[in-house]
XYZ file of C-alpha atoms in Angstrom:
383
model
C 69.670 51.430 144.992
C 67.831 48.777 143.075
C 69.562 45.399 142.921
C 70.382 45.574 139.224
C 72.040 48.958 139.737
C 74.162 47.597 142.572
C 75.065 44.501 140.535
C 76.162 46.440 137.484
C 78.061 48.980 139.572
C 79.899 46.288 141.549
C 80.786 44.348 138.418
C 82.061 47.491 136.734
C 84.393 48.167 139.672
C 86.166 44.805 139.354
C 86.339 44.880 135.565
C 83.692 42.301 134.628
C 82.732 42.458 130.963
C 79.419 44.358 130.838
C 78.390 42.469 127.695
C 77.906 39.383 129.884
C 74.845 41.018 131.410
C 73.376 41.736 128.013
C 73.950 38.146 126.914
C 72.238 36.813 130.019
C 69.355 39.261 130.148
C 65.803 37.968 130.275
C 64.776 41.186 128.555
C 66.870 40.538 125.469
C 65.957 36.862 125.478
C 69.576 35.778 125.132
C 71.390 32.880 126.763
C 70.269 32.613 130.402
C 73.403 30.616 131.305
C 75.285 33.910 131.673
C 75.005 34.375 135.445
C 77.574 36.661 137.054
C 77.735 36.372 140.845
C 77.505 39.792 142.475
C 78.172 40.860 146.057
C 78.565 43.980 148.119
C 82.019 45.580 148.569
C 83.856 43.687 145.798
C 86.924 45.848 146.460
C 87.739 43.400 149.264
C 88.903 40.770 146.752
C 90.875 43.070 144.450
C 94.595 42.258 144.593
C 96.269 45.115 146.470
C 99.996 44.514 145.951
C 102.184 44.465 142.863
C 103.990 41.189 143.552
C 100.904 38.955 143.483
C 99.301 41.132 140.814
C 102.238 40.238 138.571
C 101.520 36.553 139.195
C 97.994 36.540 137.799
C 96.556 37.569 141.186
C 97.830 34.382 142.847
C 99.151 34.557 146.386
C 97.745 31.953 148.782
C 100.891 29.788 148.803
C 103.638 32.140 147.608
C 106.625 32.721 149.877
C 105.749 34.947 152.856
C 106.282 38.688 152.565
C 104.974 41.922 154.077
C 101.650 41.557 152.214
C 100.955 38.013 153.408
C 98.102 39.058 155.711
C 95.871 39.802 152.724
C 96.520 36.558 150.853
C 96.791 34.057 153.676
C 97.065 35.043 157.349
C 98.610 31.655 158.146
C 101.812 32.133 156.149
C 102.749 35.410 157.852
C 104.474 33.606 160.733
C 106.942 31.960 158.333
C 108.383 35.307 157.254
C 112.084 35.504 158.114
C 112.190 39.181 159.090
C 111.306 40.443 162.576
C 109.106 43.328 161.463
C 108.255 45.360 158.406
C 105.530 46.771 156.241
C 104.435 47.720 152.751
C 102.408 50.330 150.938
C 100.758 49.776 147.556
C 99.003 52.087 145.124
C 96.867 51.263 142.082
C 95.167 53.758 139.746
C 91.974 51.756 139.152
C 90.222 51.626 135.768
C 92.702 54.287 134.725
C 92.027 53.759 131.026
C 88.525 55.224 131.400
C 88.544 57.082 134.757
C 91.273 59.405 135.999
C 90.417 59.811 139.694
C 89.729 56.284 141.001
C 92.422 54.505 143.014
C 93.132 51.794 145.587
C 95.774 51.885 148.302
C 96.894 49.249 150.781
C 98.989 49.799 153.896
C 100.182 46.947 156.081
C 102.668 46.310 158.866
C 103.714 43.113 160.652
C 105.636 42.117 163.765
C 106.925 38.711 164.903
C 106.189 38.312 168.601
C 108.137 35.070 168.817
C 109.329 32.501 166.320
C 105.892 30.848 166.445
C 103.695 33.953 166.503
C 103.217 37.006 164.314
C 100.681 39.812 164.061
C 99.800 42.351 161.388
C 97.632 45.433 160.982
C 96.374 46.463 157.533
C 94.130 48.995 155.845
C 92.688 48.862 152.342
C 91.222 52.095 150.964
C 89.214 52.546 147.769
C 88.513 56.047 146.426
C 85.946 55.913 143.618
C 86.388 59.503 142.431
C 83.717 62.153 141.878
C 80.315 60.820 140.784
C 77.150 62.744 139.837
C 74.026 60.915 141.028
C 70.650 61.116 139.295
C 67.186 59.821 140.184
C 64.756 57.653 138.245
C 63.545 60.636 136.219
C 67.101 61.756 135.498
C 66.819 64.534 138.054
C 70.157 65.534 139.656
C 70.643 64.262 143.201
C 74.018 65.873 143.748
C 77.709 65.075 143.485
C 79.554 62.767 145.840
C 82.948 61.083 146.186
C 82.300 57.457 147.240
C 84.875 55.807 149.475
C 85.336 52.377 150.995
C 87.859 51.000 153.455
C 88.626 47.897 155.492
C 90.696 47.704 158.677
C 92.303 44.336 159.510
C 94.050 42.748 162.464
C 95.841 39.445 161.790
C 97.229 36.766 164.095
C 99.400 33.961 162.682
C 100.527 30.882 164.613
C 103.060 28.185 163.727
C 101.900 24.705 164.764
C 104.852 22.670 163.464
C 107.960 23.355 161.408
C 105.841 22.973 158.264
C 102.286 23.936 159.287
C 100.627 27.155 160.437
C 97.183 28.698 160.852
C 96.037 32.292 160.821
C 93.015 34.450 161.565
C 92.101 37.976 160.475
C 89.361 40.175 161.908
C 88.025 42.905 159.612
C 85.896 46.043 159.925
C 84.298 47.205 156.655
C 82.933 50.671 155.849
C 81.403 51.464 152.457
C 79.968 54.888 151.655
C 78.863 54.768 148.018
C 76.077 57.363 147.950
C 76.406 59.708 150.904
C 73.108 60.522 152.603
C 70.046 61.110 150.446
C 66.510 59.803 149.941
C 65.386 58.186 146.689
C 62.239 56.175 146.046
C 61.241 56.384 149.699
C 64.491 54.778 150.919
C 67.104 56.609 152.963
C 70.612 55.814 151.745
C 73.406 55.488 154.287
C 76.914 54.022 154.507
C 77.126 50.242 154.721
C 79.052 48.672 157.594
C 79.946 45.118 158.467
C 82.527 42.902 160.153
C 84.195 39.828 158.726
C 86.926 37.272 159.289
C 89.511 35.343 157.266
C 90.869 31.954 158.249
C 93.848 30.300 156.599
C 96.086 27.227 156.662
C 99.601 27.073 155.214
C 101.901 24.080 154.732
C 105.396 24.107 153.266
C 108.059 21.438 153.041
C 111.557 21.271 151.630
C 112.005 18.462 149.134
C 115.358 16.742 149.104
C 116.992 16.064 145.780
C 119.690 17.199 143.416
C 118.323 20.742 143.768
C 116.870 22.683 146.673
C 113.113 22.492 146.133
C 110.132 23.548 148.227
C 106.422 22.773 148.006
C 103.793 24.986 149.642
C 100.049 24.337 149.915
C 97.398 26.690 151.245
C 93.678 27.076 151.877
C 91.932 30.317 152.833
C 88.332 31.387 153.363
C 88.070 35.172 153.434
C 85.346 37.717 154.200
C 83.132 35.507 156.342
C 80.742 38.060 157.778
C 77.342 39.658 158.111
C 75.448 40.880 155.060
C 75.656 44.572 154.239
C 72.970 47.117 153.336
C 72.988 50.749 152.209
C 69.404 51.452 153.352
C 67.222 50.811 156.406
C 65.081 48.226 154.626
C 65.520 44.480 154.919
C 67.423 44.047 151.648
C 70.996 43.053 152.386
C 73.779 41.811 150.121
C 76.362 39.118 150.801
C 79.993 40.002 151.377
C 82.404 38.461 148.828
C 83.124 35.361 150.928
C 85.825 33.591 148.946
C 87.500 30.184 149.008
C 91.104 30.257 147.817
C 93.159 27.082 147.311
C 96.795 27.525 146.373
C 100.015 25.699 145.596
C 103.559 26.879 144.904
C 106.594 24.870 143.857
C 110.029 26.477 144.093
C 113.147 25.055 142.492
C 116.645 26.513 142.800
C 118.676 26.142 139.614
C 121.840 27.178 141.445
C 122.778 29.480 144.316
C 121.780 32.575 142.353
C 118.790 31.521 140.256
C 115.391 30.154 141.274
C 111.936 29.673 139.766
C 108.592 29.335 141.542
C 105.491 27.977 139.813
C 102.249 29.146 141.403
C 98.564 28.324 141.000
C 95.430 29.420 142.876
C 91.790 28.416 142.513
C 89.173 30.893 143.743
C 85.432 30.485 144.232
C 82.917 32.885 145.735
C 81.016 31.124 148.537
C 77.752 32.992 147.990
C 74.534 31.983 146.183
C 74.647 31.937 142.401
C 71.219 33.603 142.481
C 70.464 35.561 145.651
C 66.749 35.615 146.449
C 67.348 37.066 149.911
C 66.234 33.944 151.766
C 69.604 32.464 152.718
C 71.723 33.238 155.742
C 75.470 33.714 155.510
C 76.266 30.134 156.541
C 73.588 28.506 154.396
C 74.728 30.622 151.459
C 78.324 29.476 151.961
C 77.551 25.756 152.130
C 74.957 25.763 149.348
C 77.229 27.745 147.010
C 78.748 24.480 145.754
C 75.404 22.989 144.670
C 72.997 25.852 143.904
C 73.918 26.748 140.311
C 70.924 26.214 137.974
C 73.271 24.628 135.436
C 74.375 21.954 137.906
C 77.932 20.671 138.309
C 79.056 22.060 134.964
C 78.114 25.582 136.007
C 79.624 25.155 139.477
C 82.983 24.345 137.883
C 82.724 27.524 135.819
C 82.455 29.532 139.036
C 86.097 28.747 139.835
C 88.626 31.385 138.789
C 92.103 30.085 137.932
C 95.166 32.193 138.740
C 98.590 31.012 137.627
C 102.030 32.554 137.664
C 105.771 32.050 137.524
C 108.335 34.008 139.514
C 112.066 34.175 138.799
C 114.625 35.491 141.284
C 118.257 36.315 140.644
C 120.448 36.417 143.720
C 117.396 37.329 145.857
C 117.722 40.821 144.397
C 116.017 41.019 141.002
C 112.782 39.257 140.100
C 110.658 38.830 137.003
C 107.030 37.677 137.065
C 104.335 36.609 134.648
C 100.841 35.288 135.220
C 97.397 34.647 133.833
C 93.902 35.254 135.228
C 91.149 33.060 133.782
C 87.420 33.421 134.431
C 84.611 31.650 132.560
C 82.855 33.738 129.937
C 79.466 33.156 131.576
C 80.760 34.314 134.975
C 82.392 37.620 134.081
C 84.784 36.917 131.213
C 87.854 38.412 132.867
C 90.893 37.070 131.031
C 94.235 38.793 131.221
C 97.985 38.351 131.366
C 100.075 40.034 134.018
C 103.727 41.035 134.033
C 105.825 42.204 136.943
C 109.304 43.047 138.162
C 110.800 43.423 141.610
C 113.947 44.644 143.293
C 115.247 44.018 146.828
C 118.237 45.676 148.492
C 118.917 45.236 152.180
C 115.708 46.244 153.974
C 113.932 47.842 151.056
C 112.117 46.618 147.985
C 109.924 47.781 145.138
C 107.491 45.844 142.947
C 105.651 46.890 139.793
C 102.931 44.983 137.915
C 101.162 45.577 134.607
C 97.929 44.040 133.291
C 97.371 43.051 129.649
C 93.820 41.866 128.749
C 93.547 38.982 126.301
C 89.881 39.650 125.427
C 89.454 40.999 121.946
C 87.087 43.758 123.035
C 88.214 46.902 124.863
C 88.629 46.046 128.547
C 88.186 48.449 131.518
C 91.207 46.934 133.309
C 93.529 47.387 130.327
C 96.910 48.895 131.201
C 96.315 48.709 134.965
C 99.603 49.270 136.766
C 100.381 48.656 140.431
C 103.226 49.873 142.632
C 104.398 48.498 145.982
C 107.129 49.661 148.356
C 108.323 47.094 150.886
C 110.290 47.371 154.131
C 111.396 44.196 155.930
C 113.869 44.265 158.831
C 115.735 41.327 160.288
C 115.945 41.390 164.072
C 118.349 39.890 166.549
C 118.010 36.268 167.580
C 116.237 37.403 170.736
C 113.569 39.200 168.719
C 112.282 35.926 167.280
C 113.078 33.580 170.163
C 110.839 30.555 170.433
C 108.482 30.403 173.387
C 109.395 26.726 173.714
C 113.170 27.303 173.882
């Protein structure tokens, strides 16, 4: 695939406004400040579960749950239950495509009070696609698929602080096996890691309050290629900074206010000369528009979560991306229900752009199982 084809395809998959490319095209002569950052396997940063999806795709510092391994491996160890899991399903771009979907399956286990592990799989089915060559000749039909397998370890350092690490294997088969333009296409494979820190502290006062702070760098790994040539694309290495403030109105009612800041740690313009590490560190200073453009590369996710009696929840959020960097702007709504060991979450996406949006009416579903163990199941290794 040529780079522009990969860029447009990747951006389409995550719902970036295609008009941004036209506005920033050197061919059309329009504003060159429109620079969308593109990477390989963008499905890795798509929110998989309905709870965080209902909070504007924020989740770095939210209270721990069965899906914590995706958002911040460090907070998993603070989950109260001994073991559990979750499964999520999202019909993707359902407003314009009827056979594309994302699923996420995860399970966790607390080894001791200070240690927890999790195994997860994210699977992206892109539906049936008919491929054509440069002269519009048919190259055949194929059903592209991508998946990532994760193993997470989370460790409590103090009563308020924890760290976590995730190892990830990535497989992306977008084209099958064929030859076009002298290049042999093949599945792309890579390995990556996430590292996270989580801090939470109860705040004394008239009400029971809690503040949580988090920092995560995800998808640190080798570049990926779909051919045997030297052209390789960066993984979507992402910095996520998060905060959550919970306040209990009374014994039955609580609100949590959540905010995340996300930035891709890859070059604004990839000329193929940078390594993974140099691309990460230079990503804060390489934008042609200087500091002003670097700030625009941050995505802001905000949300509010209400719980009644730890049983019913309502959620609302907002996702904000600069117009020059993709122009994704949408509200999210969500509801949740918990009863004993089981739970269900649903989220719905409402674009705020005036134009028709490919992510419009996206709905996510999650089923959750979390089981409390005996005191011995979560005994501290220091006791």
